[in-house]
Amino acid sequence: MKNINDIYILGIESSCDETAASVVKNGRQILSNTVLSQVDIHKIYGGVVPEIASRNHVEAIDKVVRQALEEANLTLSDINAVAVTYGAGLVGALLVGVSYAKGLCQASGLPLIAVNHIEGHICANYLTYADLEPPYTCLLTSGGHTAIVNVLDYDRYDVVCSTVDDAVGEAFDKAARVLGLPYPGGPQIDKLENQGEASYKFHSVVISNGNFSYSGLKTAVINLVHTAEQKGEPINKADVAASFCHAAIDGLIERLAQVIAQSGAKTIAVAGGVGANGYLRKRMTEFEKQGIRVCLPALALCGDNAAMIASRGYYLYLKGEFADLSLNACPTLKLRGEKPSR
Ligand code: KG4
Ligand code: ZN
């Protein structure tokens, strides 16, 4: 039974290769979370093909939204607002969700809320930890973003450091590709990491100004594999995967430790697809020995989903931050407060 004081947000996400819709109550409780992945389609091409992604979103979006409402046992008349991802992401893919949400709001009279995908990833923590409130420090590790962010409030972020080139997820996918592993490569490297030894030594991804650089690590893996191929020497894929994984993650943990030591943060969290990585999660829990609370989003909420978008939408709803029908997709949208470093 719907309580009049409860706020129900319908979230819609289509920024990359997942068509997703979800209903979230009061920003924290997931009533439904439908994700239709296109991974099997894009696997054939070794990565996401933007136009194919857009076409598949168009076909799927209405069905996915209806399913999310049905699973939540609600109708549109129970919903308080529609929150949609408008960036960052693939422009054509984003436009499908944005246009659908605009049409839905126009037809139903519901308010429209524009959500930043990265801010959504951070909110996956609120869905996993009902009592978590800012301030805390968040390690942002996605396919397009890598940063350490002090989350000062629900709307205020202080980006302490970020990548100057590739994002960590992107590096995982590229390293996996050169190792001949199927797309998406991150989970494949994660599996192999367990079976290998981190016997190859790579340079740190932390650069002198305290930011991250992943292009050198990516090139080092490519060179290692190509040199071995040219010499006809076998490589142990699991060892390369483990070595890459440790180098990619250890730098993040090292910088996070420095940031915490300076700020005295008592709570830390992870956001983004690479947050599902087993080695990263293990290394994060080491901070608990220092009496720090470590928040790791549920595995299903690390990758793209619409529940995180609905959660973020709830906090914008409380602020009365609504969009109008001129809302457009913004493929390069930054986190509020993020300096352009790339
Ligand atoms: O956060 P996300 O959806 O990307 C953006 O919003 O940009 O995360 C996708 C990224 C991909 O690069 C994928 O390979 C990586 O997250 N990923 C992983 C794992 N699962 C997903 N990387 C390492 N280990 C994993 N288990
Ligand atoms: Zn994402």
CSV table of C-alpha atoms and ligand atoms in Angstrom, one decimal:
chain,number,residue,atom,x,y,z
A,1,MET,CA,0.0,0.0,0.0
A,2,LYS,CA,1.4,3.4,-1.0
A,3,ASN,CA,2.0,5.8,1.8
A,4,ILE,CA,1.4,9.4,0.7
A,5,ASN,CA,4.7,10.5,2.3
A,6,ASP,CA,6.8,8.0,0.3
A,7,ILE,CA,8.5,9.2,-2.9
A,8,TYR,CA,8.7,6.7,-5.8
A,9,ILE,CA,11.1,7.5,-8.6
A,10,LEU,CA,11.1,5.7,-11.9
A,11,GLY,CA,14.7,5.6,-13.1
A,12,ILE,CA,15.7,5.1,-16.8
A,13,GLU,CA,19.3,4.3,-18.0
A,14,SER,CA,20.5,3.8,-21.5
A,15,SER,CA,24.0,5.4,-21.6
A,16,CYS,CA,25.9,2.5,-23.0
A,17,ASP,CA,24.9,-1.1,-23.7
A,18,GLU,CA,22.4,-1.8,-21.0
A,19,THR,CA,18.7,-0.8,-21.3
A,20,ALA,CA,17.5,-0.4,-17.7
A,21,ALA,CA,14.5,0.8,-15.6
A,22,SER,CA,13.9,0.7,-11.9
A,23,VAL,CA,11.5,1.9,-9.3
A,24,VAL,CA,13.2,3.1,-6.0
A,25,LYS,CA,11.3,4.2,-2.9
A,26,ASN,CA,12.7,7.1,-0.9
A,27,GLY,CA,16.0,6.9,-2.7
A,28,ARG,CA,17.1,3.8,-0.8
A,29,GLN,CA,14.7,0.9,-1.3
A,30,ILE,CA,14.7,-1.0,-4.7
A,31,LEU,CA,11.2,-2.1,-5.7
A,32,SER,CA,12.3,-3.3,-9.1
A,33,ASN,CA,15.6,-3.3,-11.1
A,34,THR,CA,15.3,-4.4,-14.7
A,35,VAL,CA,18.4,-4.6,-16.8
A,36,LEU,CA,18.4,-5.8,-20.4
A,37,SER,CA,22.1,-6.3,-21.4
A,38,GLN,CA,23.2,-6.1,-25.0
A,39,VAL,CA,26.6,-7.7,-24.1
A,40,ASP,CA,26.0,-10.8,-26.3
A,41,ILE,CA,25.3,-8.6,-29.4
A,42,HIS,CA,28.4,-6.4,-28.9
A,43,LYS,CA,30.7,-9.3,-28.0
A,44,ILE,CA,30.8,-10.3,-31.6
A,45,TYR,CA,32.5,-7.0,-32.4
A,46,GLY,CA,34.8,-7.0,-29.4
A,47,GLY,CA,33.3,-3.8,-28.0
A,48,VAL,CA,30.2,-1.6,-28.0
A,49,VAL,CA,29.1,-0.5,-31.5
A,50,PRO,CA,27.3,2.8,-30.7
A,51,GLU,CA,24.7,2.7,-33.5
A,52,ILE,CA,23.7,-0.9,-32.7
A,53,ALA,CA,23.4,0.1,-29.1
A,54,SER,CA,21.0,2.9,-29.9
A,55,ARG,CA,18.8,0.7,-32.1
A,56,ASN,CA,18.6,-1.9,-29.5
A,57,HIS,CA,17.7,0.6,-26.8
A,58,VAL,CA,14.9,1.9,-29.1
A,59,GLU,CA,13.5,-1.7,-29.4
A,60,ALA,CA,13.8,-2.5,-25.7
A,61,ILE,CA,13.1,0.6,-23.7
A,62,ASP,CA,9.3,0.5,-23.5
A,63,LYS,CA,9.2,-3.1,-22.6
A,64,VAL,CA,11.9,-2.6,-19.9
A,65,VAL,CA,10.1,0.3,-18.3
A,66,ARG,CA,6.7,-1.5,-18.3
A,67,GLN,CA,8.5,-4.5,-16.7
A,68,ALA,CA,10.0,-2.3,-14.0
A,69,LEU,CA,6.6,-0.9,-13.1
A,70,GLU,CA,5.0,-4.3,-13.1
A,71,GLU,CA,7.7,-5.9,-10.9
A,72,ALA,CA,7.3,-2.9,-8.4
A,73,ASN,CA,3.6,-3.6,-8.5
A,74,LEU,CA,2.9,0.0,-9.3
A,75,THR,CA,1.5,2.0,-12.1
A,76,LEU,CA,2.6,5.4,-13.5
A,77,SER,CA,0.0,7.1,-11.3
A,78,ASP,CA,2.0,5.9,-8.2
A,79,ILE,CA,5.2,7.5,-9.5
A,80,ASN,CA,6.3,10.9,-8.3
A,81,ALA,CA,8.9,11.7,-11.0
A,82,VAL,CA,10.9,10.1,-13.9
A,83,ALA,CA,14.7,10.3,-13.5
A,84,VAL,CA,16.8,9.7,-16.7
A,85,THR,CA,20.5,9.5,-17.4
A,86,TYR,CA,21.5,12.4,-19.7
A,87,GLY,CA,25.3,12.0,-19.6
A,88,ALA,CA,28.0,10.9,-19.8
A,89,GLY,CA,27.8,8.1,-22.3
A,90,LEU,CA,27.2,7.4,-26.0
A,91,VAL,CA,25.2,10.2,-27.4
A,92,GLY,CA,22.8,8.1,-29.5
A,93,ALA,CA,22.2,5.7,-26.7
A,94,LEU,CA,21.6,8.5,-24.2
A,95,LEU,CA,19.1,10.2,-26.6
A,96,VAL,CA,16.9,7.1,-26.6
A,97,GLY,CA,16.4,7.2,-22.8
A,98,VAL,CA,16.2,11.0,-22.7
A,99,SER,CA,13.6,11.1,-25.5
A,100,TYR,CA,11.6,8.3,-24.0
A,101,ALA,CA,11.5,9.9,-20.6
A,102,LYS,CA,10.5,13.3,-22.1
A,103,GLY,CA,7.6,11.6,-23.9
A,104,LEU,CA,6.6,9.8,-20.8
A,105,CYS,CA,6.6,13.0,-18.7
A,106,GLN,CA,4.8,15.0,-21.4
A,107,ALA,CA,2.0,12.3,-21.6
A,108,SER,CA,1.7,11.7,-17.8
A,109,GLY,CA,2.4,15.2,-16.4
A,110,LEU,CA,5.1,13.7,-14.2
A,111,PRO,CA,8.2,15.9,-13.4
A,112,LEU,CA,11.4,15.0,-15.3
A,113,ILE,CA,14.8,14.8,-13.5
A,114,ALA,CA,18.1,14.8,-15.4
A,115,VAL,CA,20.7,12.5,-13.8
A,116,ASN,CA,24.5,12.5,-14.2
A,117,HIS,CA,25.5,8.8,-14.8
A,118,ILE,CA,28.6,9.1,-12.6
A,119,GLU,CA,26.6,10.7,-9.7
A,120,GLY,CA,24.3,7.7,-10.2
A,121,HIS,CA,27.2,5.2,-9.7
A,122,ILE,CA,28.0,6.9,-6.4
A,123,CYS,CA,24.4,6.5,-5.3
A,124,ALA,CA,24.6,2.7,-5.7
A,125,ASN,CA,26.1,2.9,-2.2
A,126,TYR,CA,22.9,4.4,-0.7
A,127,LEU,CA,21.0,1.4,-2.1
A,128,THR,CA,23.4,-1.1,-0.4
A,129,TYR,CA,23.9,0.8,2.9
A,130,ALA,CA,20.6,2.3,4.0
A,131,ASP,CA,22.3,4.4,6.7
A,132,LEU,CA,25.2,5.8,4.6
A,133,GLU,CA,25.2,9.6,4.5
A,134,PRO,CA,27.8,12.1,3.2
A,135,PRO,CA,30.5,13.0,4.0
A,136,TYR,CA,32.7,10.1,2.8
A,137,THR,CA,35.4,9.5,0.3
A,138,CYS,CA,34.6,7.6,-2.9
A,139,LEU,CA,36.9,5.8,-5.2
A,140,LEU,CA,35.3,6.1,-8.6
A,141,THR,CA,36.3,3.3,-11.0
A,142,SER,CA,34.2,3.1,-14.1
A,143,GLY,CA,34.7,2.4,-17.8
A,144,GLY,CA,34.9,6.2,-18.5
A,145,HIS,CA,35.9,7.7,-15.2
A,146,THR,CA,38.6,7.2,-12.6
A,147,ALA,CA,38.9,9.6,-9.6
A,148,ILE,CA,39.0,9.9,-5.9
A,149,VAL,CA,36.1,12.1,-4.8
A,150,ASN,CA,35.3,13.6,-1.4
A,151,VAL,CA,31.5,13.4,-1.3
A,152,LEU,CA,30.8,16.4,0.9
A,153,ASP,CA,27.0,16.4,0.6
A,154,TYR,CA,24.5,14.7,-1.8
A,155,ASP,CA,25.2,17.5,-4.3
A,156,ARG,CA,28.8,18.6,-3.5
A,157,TYR,CA,31.8,16.7,-4.7
A,158,ASP,CA,35.4,17.6,-4.4
A,159,VAL,CA,37.4,15.7,-7.0
A,160,VAL,CA,40.9,15.2,-5.4
A,161,CYS,CA,42.5,13.4,-8.3
A,162,SER,CA,41.5,11.7,-11.5
A,163,THR,CA,43.0,10.1,-14.6
A,164,VAL,CA,44.8,12.2,-17.2
A,165,ASP,CA,44.2,9.7,-20.0
A,166,ASP,CA,42.4,6.3,-20.0
A,167,ALA,CA,39.9,5.2,-17.3
A,168,VAL,CA,40.7,2.1,-15.3
A,169,GLY,CA,37.8,0.1,-16.8
A,170,GLU,CA,38.9,1.1,-20.3
A,171,ALA,CA,42.4,-0.2,-19.4
A,172,PHE,CA,40.9,-3.5,-18.2
A,173,ASP,CA,39.0,-3.9,-21.4
A,174,LYS,CA,42.0,-3.0,-23.6
A,175,ALA,CA,44.4,-5.3,-21.7
A,176,ALA,CA,41.9,-8.2,-22.0
A,177,ARG,CA,41.5,-7.6,-25.7
A,178,VAL,CA,45.3,-7.9,-26.3
A,179,LEU,CA,45.2,-11.1,-24.2
A,180,GLY,CA,42.5,-12.5,-26.6
A,181,LEU,CA,39.8,-12.4,-23.9
A,182,PRO,CA,36.2,-11.7,-24.9
A,183,TYR,CA,34.4,-8.4,-24.3
A,184,PRO,CA,33.8,-7.0,-21.7
A,185,GLY,CA,37.3,-7.8,-20.5
A,186,GLY,CA,37.1,-6.5,-16.9
A,187,PRO,CA,35.3,-9.5,-15.5
A,188,GLN,CA,37.5,-11.9,-17.6
A,189,ILE,CA,40.7,-10.4,-16.1
A,190,ASP,CA,39.1,-10.6,-12.7
A,191,LYS,CA,38.6,-14.4,-13.1
A,192,LEU,CA,42.1,-15.0,-14.4
A,193,GLU,CA,43.6,-12.9,-11.6
A,194,ASN,CA,42.6,-15.7,-9.2
A,195,GLN,CA,44.5,-18.3,-11.2
A,196,GLY,CA,47.7,-16.3,-11.8
A,197,GLU,CA,50.8,-14.9,-10.1
A,198,ALA,CA,51.5,-11.1,-10.3
A,199,SER,CA,55.0,-11.9,-11.5
A,200,TYR,CA,55.4,-9.2,-14.1
A,201,LYS,CA,56.2,-5.8,-12.7
A,202,PHE,CA,54.6,-2.7,-14.2
A,203,HIS,CA,55.1,1.0,-13.4
A,204,SER,CA,52.7,2.6,-11.0
A,205,VAL,CA,49.6,4.3,-12.5
A,206,VAL,CA,50.1,7.2,-10.0
A,207,ILE,CA,51.9,10.1,-11.7
A,208,SER,CA,54.0,12.9,-10.1
A,209,ASN,CA,51.1,15.3,-9.6
A,210,GLY,CA,49.0,12.7,-7.8
A,211,ASN,CA,46.7,12.0,-10.7
A,212,PHE,CA,46.4,8.6,-12.5
A,213,SER,CA,47.7,7.6,-15.9
A,214,TYR,CA,46.6,4.3,-17.4
A,215,SER,CA,47.9,4.6,-21.0
A,216,GLY,CA,51.4,3.6,-20.0
A,217,LEU,CA,50.1,0.4,-18.2
A,218,LYS,CA,48.0,-0.4,-21.2
A,219,THR,CA,50.9,0.0,-23.6
A,220,ALA,CA,53.2,-2.1,-21.4
A,221,VAL,CA,50.8,-5.0,-21.5
A,222,ILE,CA,50.4,-4.6,-25.3
A,223,ASN,CA,54.2,-4.5,-25.7
A,224,LEU,CA,54.7,-7.5,-23.4
A,225,VAL,CA,52.2,-9.7,-25.4
A,226,HIS,CA,53.5,-8.6,-28.8
A,227,THR,CA,57.2,-9.0,-27.9
A,228,ALA,CA,56.4,-12.6,-26.7
A,229,GLU,CA,54.5,-13.3,-29.9
A,230,GLN,CA,57.3,-12.0,-32.1
A,231,LYS,CA,59.9,-14.1,-30.2
A,232,GLY,CA,57.5,-17.1,-30.3
A,233,GLU,CA,57.7,-17.3,-26.5
A,234,PRO,CA,54.6,-18.5,-24.7
A,235,ILE,CA,53.0,-16.2,-22.1
A,236,ASN,CA,51.1,-17.2,-19.1
A,237,LYS,CA,47.8,-15.2,-19.6
A,238,ALA,CA,46.8,-15.6,-16.0
A,239,ASP,CA,50.1,-14.2,-14.8
A,240,VAL,CA,49.8,-11.2,-17.1
A,241,ALA,CA,46.2,-10.7,-16.1
A,242,ALA,CA,47.1,-10.8,-12.4
A,243,SER,CA,50.1,-8.5,-12.9
A,244,PHE,CA,48.0,-6.0,-14.8
A,245,CYS,CA,45.1,-6.2,-12.3
A,246,HIS,CA,47.4,-5.6,-9.3
A,247,ALA,CA,49.1,-2.7,-11.1
A,248,ALA,CA,45.8,-1.1,-12.1
A,249,ILE,CA,44.3,-1.4,-8.6
A,250,ASP,CA,47.4,-1.0,-6.3
A,251,GLY,CA,47.9,2.6,-7.5
A,252,LEU,CA,44.3,3.5,-6.7
A,253,ILE,CA,44.6,2.0,-3.2
A,254,GLU,CA,47.9,3.8,-2.6
A,255,ARG,CA,46.5,7.2,-3.5
A,256,LEU,CA,43.3,6.5,-1.6
A,257,ALA,CA,45.4,5.8,1.5
A,258,GLN,CA,47.2,9.1,1.1
A,259,VAL,CA,44.0,11.0,0.6
A,260,ILE,CA,42.5,9.4,3.7
A,261,ALA,CA,45.6,10.1,5.8
A,262,GLN,CA,45.3,13.8,4.9
A,263,SER,CA,41.6,14.2,5.3
A,264,GLY,CA,41.0,11.8,8.2
A,265,ALA,CA,37.9,10.4,6.4
A,266,LYS,CA,36.2,7.7,8.5
A,267,THR,CA,34.1,6.3,5.7
A,268,ILE,CA,35.1,5.3,2.2
A,269,ALA,CA,33.1,3.9,-0.7
A,270,VAL,CA,33.6,2.5,-4.2
A,271,ALA,CA,31.5,3.3,-7.3
A,272,GLY,CA,31.5,2.1,-10.9
A,273,GLY,CA,31.9,-1.2,-12.8
A,274,VAL,CA,35.4,-1.9,-11.7
A,275,GLY,CA,34.0,-1.9,-8.1
A,276,ALA,CA,32.9,-5.5,-8.9
A,277,ASN,CA,36.6,-6.5,-9.1
A,278,GLY,CA,37.5,-9.1,-6.5
A,279,TYR,CA,41.1,-7.9,-5.9
A,280,LEU,CA,39.9,-4.3,-5.6
A,281,ARG,CA,37.2,-5.3,-3.0
A,282,LYS,CA,39.8,-7.3,-1.1
A,283,ARG,CA,42.2,-4.4,-1.0
A,284,MET,CA,39.5,-2.0,0.1
A,285,THR,CA,38.6,-4.1,3.1
A,286,GLU,CA,42.2,-3.7,4.4
A,287,PHE,CA,41.2,-0.1,5.4
A,288,GLU,CA,38.9,-1.6,8.0
A,289,LYS,CA,42.0,-2.5,10.1
A,290,GLN,CA,42.4,1.3,10.5
A,291,GLY,CA,38.8,1.6,11.9
A,292,ILE,CA,37.5,3.0,8.6
A,293,ARG,CA,34.1,2.0,7.4
A,294,VAL,CA,34.4,0.5,3.9
A,295,CYS,CA,31.3,0.5,1.7
A,296,LEU,CA,31.2,-1.7,-1.3
A,297,PRO,CA,28.1,-1.6,-3.5
A,298,ALA,CA,26.3,-4.9,-4.0
A,299,LEU,CA,27.8,-6.6,-7.1
A,300,ALA,CA,24.6,-6.2,-9.1
A,301,LEU,CA,24.7,-2.4,-8.5
A,302,CYS,CA,28.4,-1.9,-9.6
A,303,GLY,CA,27.7,-2.0,-13.3
A,304,ASP,CA,25.1,0.1,-15.1
A,305,ASN,CA,21.6,-0.1,-13.7
A,306,ALA,CA,18.6,2.3,-13.3
A,307,ALA,CA,18.2,1.8,-9.5
A,308,MET,CA,21.2,4.1,-9.0
A,309,ILE,CA,19.7,6.6,-11.4
A,310,ALA,CA,16.4,6.6,-9.5
A,311,SER,CA,18.3,7.0,-6.2
A,312,ARG,CA,20.2,10.0,-7.5
A,313,GLY,CA,16.9,11.3,-8.9
A,314,TYR,CA,15.3,11.1,-5.4
A,315,TYR,CA,17.9,13.6,-4.0
A,316,LEU,CA,17.4,16.0,-6.9
A,317,TYR,CA,13.6,15.6,-6.4
A,318,LEU,CA,14.0,16.7,-2.8
A,319,LYS,CA,15.9,19.8,-4.0
A,320,GLY,CA,13.2,20.5,-6.7
A,321,GLU,CA,15.8,20.3,-9.4
A,322,PHE,CA,13.7,19.4,-12.4
A,323,ALA,CA,14.4,19.4,-16.2
A,324,ASP,CA,12.2,20.6,-18.9
A,325,LEU,CA,11.5,19.3,-22.4
A,326,SER,CA,14.6,21.0,-23.8
A,327,LEU,CA,16.7,18.4,-22.0
A,328,ASN,CA,19.5,17.1,-24.3
A,329,ALA,CA,22.0,14.3,-24.0
A,330,CYS,CA,25.5,15.4,-22.8
A,331,PRO,CA,28.1,12.7,-23.8
A,332,THR,CA,31.0,14.4,-22.0
A,333,LEU,CA,29.2,15.4,-18.8
A,334,LYS,CA,31.5,15.8,-15.8
A,335,LEU,CA,30.9,15.3,-12.1
A,336,ARG,CA,29.9,18.5,-10.4
A,337,GLY,CA,33.1,20.1,-9.2
A,338,GLU,CA,35.4,18.0,-11.5
A,339,LYS,CA,38.2,20.0,-13.1
A,340,PRO,CA,38.8,19.1,-16.8
A,341,SER,CA,42.1,17.1,-16.6
A,342,ARG,CA,42.0,15.3,-19.9
B,1,KG4,O1,30.9,1.9,-14.5
B,1,KG4,P1,30.7,1.2,-15.8
B,1,KG4,O2,29.4,0.7,-16.2
B,1,KG4,O3,31.3,2.2,-16.9
B,1,KG4,C1,31.0,3.5,-17.1
B,1,KG4,O4,29.9,4.0,-16.6
B,1,KG4,O5,31.8,4.1,-17.7
B,1,KG4,O6,31.8,0.0,-15.8
B,1,KG4,C2,32.1,-0.7,-17.0
B,1,KG4,C3,33.5,-1.1,-16.8
B,1,KG4,C4,34.0,-1.9,-18.0
B,1,KG4,O7,35.2,-1.4,-18.4
B,1,KG4,C5,34.2,-3.3,-17.4
B,1,KG4,O8,35.2,-4.1,-18.0
B,1,KG4,C6,34.5,-3.0,-16.0
B,1,KG4,O9,33.7,-1.9,-15.7
B,1,KG4,N1,34.3,-4.2,-15.1
B,1,KG4,C7,35.3,-4.8,-14.4
B,1,KG4,C8,34.6,-5.8,-13.7
B,1,KG4,N2,33.3,-5.8,-14.0
B,1,KG4,C9,33.1,-4.8,-14.8
B,1,KG4,N3,36.6,-4.5,-14.3
B,1,KG4,C10,37.3,-5.3,-13.5
B,1,KG4,N4,36.8,-6.3,-12.8
B,1,KG4,C11,35.5,-6.6,-12.8
B,1,KG4,N5,35.0,-7.7,-12.1
B,2,ZN,ZN,28.4,3.2,-15.8
